[in-house]
Amino acid sequence: MRNADADNSITEQVEQIISMVKSRGDEALFELAERFDGVKLDQLFIGQEEIIGIASTIGTEQKAAIDTAFKNISAFHRSQFQQEKPVETMPGVTCWREARAIERVGLYIPGGSAVLPSTFLMLGIPARIAGCQDIVVCSPPQKDGRVNVYLAYVAVLLQINRIFLVGGAQAVAAMAYGTASIAKTDKIFGPGNQYVTKAKTIIQSSTQTAIDMPAGPSEVLVIADEQANIEFVAADLLAQAEHGPDSQAILVATSQSIIDQTNLALERQMQVLPRSKIAYQAIHNSYAVLTTDLNEAIAFSNLYAPEHLILATRDWKALIPAVKNAGSVFLGNLTPESAGDYASGTNHTLPTSAYARSFSGVSLDSFIKKITFQHISPEGIQHIGHTVEVLAELEGLQGHKNAMTLRMNQEDKPA
């Protein structure tokens, strides 16, 4: 089972948290920070001056790496903006769409067992490129009641002047309903554990606040044949497994030998991982699938609809057309999923739990909505008028018909 809540215990806890935040606002957020994060906060946010101060302590090498990722992610997302051309559907009838940024967005940056400045980049960059007017950022407080130096540096790059020290389901609730300190947002973005994912799902069904997608515990599916590098395959599986014990790392192999060799490589590599206990739990809850060939492997992957799909074969080009359901795909033996997690340019906020069947990952489009426009000229009224009259009449909507008939019969028809 992926992201399961068989006994509804997660749902019940999340509903209680949402109710607390909705009714008690900031007071509930202070209480929940102490309960879940072990931090007694003096205030719910850190401001611009403190952010800049924390960011100034970043190391040279780390700064350069974040700068490179910022550049690549910006380039990829900036390329996604395209102005659509007007279409004349019939003489005198012109239709088109224009993009408008979502005005106020909420970004949730996880900060439990691992602090993720990469997620801040993945969400903040397209929000800025789209032109969102207000960007509300929530991230769990560190034990010192502040934020990580790397999150602070990304905030400086993104010109974010305030980070709210709120994590988990309570952050989602705060951004959905608003509190005295945190503004209500129009759409909430960001991955998280099952509690965050459940909160986003509940919020979307009960408020006017939208969400990016159900993005829960991380998962990877690796398709490997005899051309795969076994050490690379094991490393890719562990890269996902170390996220959390509820992560899934699935191997789909064309021979039993590949599975056996990968298991041995997993044991060797896991021993040197600092997060080996977490990785072991995730691997223990994952599995391998034996298939007869790559076509059967792709068919299984499309059913599973993984967040991350790695094609560990030299024949990856031939497989691309067969990929139907996946959040993001990594091609060949030299393309680790971690490249997309950090710096290749693609977005790492992706659908999990088989939602890749119907959801895309975060992109520039996630931060905009598209408004349709239409204009009808005097010529257009004559061309389209009778069609509208007939359709309105057959549906029994006389008012609709009259709105067109009056225009058709008016001698002076200003455009």
XYZ file of C-alpha atoms in Angstrom, residues 15-373:
359
model
C -8.836 17.018 11.067
C -8.217 17.875 14.733
C -5.184 19.983 13.826
C -7.079 21.809 11.095
C -9.932 22.515 13.510
C -7.502 23.893 16.108
C -5.871 26.258 13.630
C -9.173 27.338 12.114
C -10.664 28.233 15.495
C -7.622 29.437 17.470
C -5.217 30.719 14.805
C -1.767 31.799 16.007
C -2.380 30.469 19.504
C -2.781 26.961 18.078
C 0.358 27.347 15.958
C 2.483 28.220 19.005
C 1.046 25.243 20.877
C 1.599 22.815 17.991
C 5.179 23.989 17.442
C 5.939 23.086 21.036
C 4.113 19.753 20.765
C 5.446 18.513 17.421
C 8.710 20.420 16.898
C 9.816 20.643 20.514
C 10.338 24.389 20.196
C 8.781 27.161 22.321
C 8.619 30.083 19.907
C 8.665 33.769 20.843
C 7.236 34.698 17.445
C 5.930 32.756 14.470
C 8.317 34.111 11.859
C 11.777 35.408 11.164
C 12.053 38.665 9.245
C 14.257 40.077 6.526
C 17.099 41.315 8.729
C 17.475 37.973 10.498
C 17.167 36.045 7.234
C 19.995 38.074 5.702
C 22.102 37.594 8.812
C 21.660 33.820 8.792
C 22.264 33.625 5.032
C 25.554 35.510 5.326
C 27.106 32.567 7.168
C 26.768 30.172 4.225
C 29.931 28.435 3.008
C 31.483 29.331 -0.345
C 31.048 25.864 -1.847
C 27.425 25.562 -0.711
C 26.630 29.045 -2.006
C 28.066 28.195 -5.437
C 26.045 24.969 -5.614
C 22.782 26.723 -4.732
C 23.584 29.498 -7.232
C 24.080 26.920 -10.003
C 20.826 25.156 -9.149
C 19.034 28.528 -9.051
C 20.345 29.357 -12.530
C 19.395 26.002 -14.084
C 15.938 25.803 -12.511
C 15.246 29.412 -13.524
C 16.296 28.759 -17.134
C 14.090 25.683 -17.465
C 10.995 27.298 -15.938
C 11.434 30.599 -17.766
C 11.308 28.680 -21.057
C 7.795 27.458 -20.220
C 6.146 30.840 -20.696
C 4.446 31.096 -24.083
C 1.928 33.664 -25.263
C -0.880 32.034 -27.223
C -2.007 33.592 -30.493
C -5.616 34.748 -31.022
C -7.758 32.416 -33.130
C -10.485 33.608 -35.499
C -12.952 30.724 -35.156
C -15.142 32.222 -37.888
C -15.079 35.630 -39.633
C -15.446 38.349 -37.006
C -15.267 35.980 -34.010
C -11.908 36.082 -32.248
C -10.936 34.027 -29.181
C -7.742 33.812 -27.162
C -6.263 33.045 -23.738
C -4.009 35.113 -21.526
C -2.048 33.968 -18.479
C -2.445 35.667 -15.110
C -0.437 34.832 -12.007
C -2.213 33.408 -8.981
C -2.112 36.384 -6.629
C -1.222 34.786 -3.286
C 0.474 31.396 -3.032
C 1.627 29.377 -0.034
C 4.856 27.380 -0.170
C 5.424 24.557 2.305
C 9.102 23.660 2.715
C 9.563 20.404 4.669
C 12.035 20.460 7.520
C 11.641 17.315 9.556
C 14.479 14.814 9.407
C 15.967 16.643 6.405
C 15.869 20.361 5.603
C 15.198 20.889 1.896
C 16.440 24.165 0.374
C 16.048 22.438 -3.007
C 12.266 22.379 -2.516
C 12.343 26.106 -1.739
C 14.072 26.666 -5.090
C 11.636 24.396 -6.933
C 8.598 26.268 -5.626
C 9.898 29.797 -5.218
C 11.490 30.164 -8.652
C 8.373 29.471 -10.758
C 6.293 31.549 -8.333
C 8.595 34.522 -8.948
C 8.744 33.960 -12.726
C 4.943 33.725 -12.874
C 4.678 37.044 -11.044
C 2.723 35.946 -7.966
C 2.037 39.077 -5.922
C 2.366 37.507 -2.452
C 4.406 34.427 -1.567
C 3.788 32.974 1.903
C 6.509 30.550 3.051
C 6.123 28.079 5.922
C 8.797 25.716 7.216
C 9.169 23.920 10.573
C 11.471 25.665 13.068
C 14.881 24.230 13.888
C 15.617 23.409 17.527
C 17.003 26.927 18.008
C 13.737 28.445 16.796
C 15.253 29.721 13.566
C 15.718 28.384 10.030
C 18.562 26.566 8.347
C 21.265 28.729 6.746
C 20.523 27.238 3.333
C 16.819 28.071 3.493
C 17.782 31.602 4.513
C 20.131 31.941 1.541
C 17.455 30.727 -0.879
C 15.044 33.239 0.667
C 17.536 35.999 -0.124
C 17.849 34.805 -3.742
C 14.066 34.746 -4.071
C 13.604 38.085 -2.280
C 11.425 36.462 0.388
C 11.422 38.733 3.439
C 9.599 36.536 5.937
C 9.600 32.806 6.727
C 6.905 31.456 9.035
C 8.141 28.856 11.517
C 5.228 26.501 11.052
C 5.341 22.887 9.916
C 3.147 19.904 9.203
C -0.612 19.862 8.757
C -0.886 23.051 10.810
C 1.075 24.976 8.169
C -1.339 23.821 5.484
C -4.312 24.815 7.639
C -2.820 28.231 8.394
C -2.235 28.996 4.720
C -5.727 27.773 3.824
C -7.725 29.657 6.475
C -5.348 32.443 7.449
C -4.433 33.564 10.972
C -3.530 36.896 12.541
C 0.045 36.408 11.309
C -0.302 34.249 8.197
C -2.305 35.442 5.213
C -4.878 33.163 3.612
C -3.552 31.924 0.265
C -5.224 30.996 -3.011
C -3.126 27.877 -3.662
C -0.785 25.770 -1.531
C 2.338 24.062 -2.849
C 4.855 21.651 -1.432
C 5.537 18.021 -0.588
C 5.463 16.478 2.852
C 4.696 13.400 4.890
C 1.325 11.663 5.030
C -0.014 14.269 7.481
C 0.825 17.155 5.153
C -0.601 15.299 2.156
C -3.794 14.457 4.026
C -4.149 18.084 5.165
C -3.817 19.301 1.576
C -6.437 16.796 0.409
C -8.895 17.851 3.131
C -8.264 21.552 2.488
C -8.888 21.221 -1.228
C -12.237 19.530 -0.644
C -13.446 21.924 2.062
C -12.140 25.407 1.174
C -11.621 27.660 -1.832
C -7.870 27.160 -1.547
C -6.405 24.923 -4.251
C -3.365 22.629 -3.956
C -0.645 21.740 -6.403
C -1.164 17.968 -6.143
C -1.179 15.150 -3.605
C 2.595 14.926 -3.097
C 3.322 12.561 -0.256
C 6.164 10.195 0.678
C 8.794 9.939 -2.033
C 9.039 6.999 -4.417
C 11.189 5.718 -7.272
C 10.826 2.889 -9.739
C 13.973 1.697 -11.499
C 13.698 -0.411 -14.640
C 16.947 -2.331 -15.117
C 18.113 -4.790 -17.763
C 21.468 -6.436 -18.445
C 22.853 -3.090 -19.641
C 22.305 -1.480 -16.225
C 25.100 -0.613 -13.808
C 24.088 -2.503 -10.662
C 25.930 -0.163 -8.281
C 24.136 2.805 -9.819
C 20.780 1.041 -9.515
C 21.334 0.321 -5.816
C 22.450 3.901 -5.195
C 19.312 5.254 -6.881
C 17.064 3.027 -4.786
C 18.787 4.133 -1.588
C 18.617 7.801 -2.614
C 14.837 7.559 -2.325
C 14.810 5.177 0.635
C 16.733 7.624 2.823
C 13.944 10.200 2.562
C 11.824 8.369 5.112
C 10.652 4.960 6.276
C 7.432 5.368 4.277
C 9.287 6.002 0.996
C 9.121 3.326 -1.685
C 12.006 2.123 -3.859
C 10.857 -0.357 -6.489
C 13.164 -2.383 -8.750
C 11.713 -3.815 -11.964
C 14.289 -6.130 -13.547
C 14.416 -8.381 -16.591
C 16.349 -11.149 -14.795
C 16.625 -12.679 -11.341
C 20.383 -12.119 -11.496
C 19.864 -8.329 -11.605
C 17.651 -8.507 -8.514
C 20.137 -10.682 -6.624
C 23.111 -8.475 -7.506
C 21.166 -5.328 -6.577
C 20.254 -6.758 -3.167
C 23.938 -7.418 -2.455
C 24.851 -3.883 -3.594
C 22.101 -2.435 -1.387
C 23.542 -4.192 1.668
C 27.051 -2.887 0.943
C 26.035 0.706 0.234
C 23.521 0.966 3.055
C 26.217 0.293 5.647
C 27.953 3.603 4.931
C 24.833 5.803 4.780
C 24.325 8.146 7.764
C 20.570 7.584 7.383
C 20.939 3.810 7.014
C 18.252 2.986 9.604
C 15.682 5.057 7.719
C 16.800 3.617 4.374
C 16.598 0.066 5.725
C 12.996 0.553 6.842
C 12.010 1.920 3.439
C 13.797 -0.864 1.544
C 12.196 -3.436 3.852
C 8.767 -2.069 2.848
C 9.651 -2.003 -0.859
C 9.965 -4.818 -3.384
C 11.400 -6.065 -6.669
C 9.443 -7.216 -9.724
C 10.758 -9.751 -12.236
C 9.583 -9.256 -15.831
C 10.288 -11.107 -19.057
C 11.418 -8.044 -21.013
C 11.488 -4.231 -21.045
C 8.027 -3.972 -22.606
C 6.514 -5.840 -19.672
C 8.579 -3.696 -17.306
C 7.189 -0.489 -18.824
C 3.656 -1.898 -18.643
C 4.092 -2.497 -14.901
C 5.551 0.985 -14.422
C 2.580 2.573 -16.156
C 0.254 0.752 -13.761
C 2.323 1.812 -10.750
C 2.622 5.423 -12.074
C 5.789 6.323 -10.128
C 6.832 9.738 -8.930
C 10.335 9.094 -10.318
C 11.071 6.608 -13.101
C 14.645 5.631 -13.968
C 15.326 3.738 -17.198
C 18.627 2.042 -16.369
C 19.400 0.764 -19.851
C 21.327 1.926 -22.903
C 18.155 1.387 -24.957
C 16.226 4.145 -23.187
C 15.379 6.110 -26.366
C 13.200 3.304 -27.679
C 11.256 3.199 -24.402
C 10.274 6.871 -24.183
C 7.097 6.601 -26.324
C 5.850 3.747 -24.110
C 6.034 5.804 -20.894
C 2.468 6.863 -20.113
C 2.380 7.551 -16.375
C 5.294 9.046 -14.440
C 6.103 12.252 -12.609
C 9.626 12.675 -13.976
C 11.793 10.292 -16.023
C 15.570 9.801 -15.835
C 17.162 8.313 -18.917
C 20.161 6.023 -19.107
C 22.831 4.892 -16.695
C 24.371 8.328 -16.128
C 21.199 10.195 -15.117
C 20.495 9.769 -11.399
C 17.231 10.948 -9.954
C 19.222 13.145 -7.566
C 20.192 15.363 -10.537
C 16.534 16.289 -10.955
C 16.133 16.657 -7.204
C 18.694 19.425 -7.141
C 20.079 21.054 -10.208
C 19.287 19.752 -13.706
C 16.486 22.319 -13.994
C 13.333 20.188 -13.912
C 11.016 20.461 -10.928
C 11.169 17.864 -8.183
C 7.715 18.534 -6.725
C 5.904 15.618 -8.318
C 2.740 13.498 -7.926
C 3.060 10.359 -5.787
C 0.801 7.443 -4.852
C -0.180 6.793 -8.503
C -1.450 10.359 -8.981
C 0.960 10.589 -11.931
C -1.873 8.985 -13.871
C -3.715 12.302 -13.779
C -1.383 14.992 -12.360
C 1.732 16.700 -13.694
C 4.613 17.905 -11.580
C 4.911 21.543 -10.548
C 5.783 23.911 -13.389
C 5.277 27.538 -14.317
C 1.711 26.613 -15.283
C 1.035 25.629 -11.664
C 1.361 29.275 -10.596
C -0.846 30.806 -13.251
C -4.386 30.490 -14.481
C -5.453 31.180 -18.041
C -8.376 33.460 -18.810
C -10.263 33.190 -22.091
C -11.170 36.322 -24.044
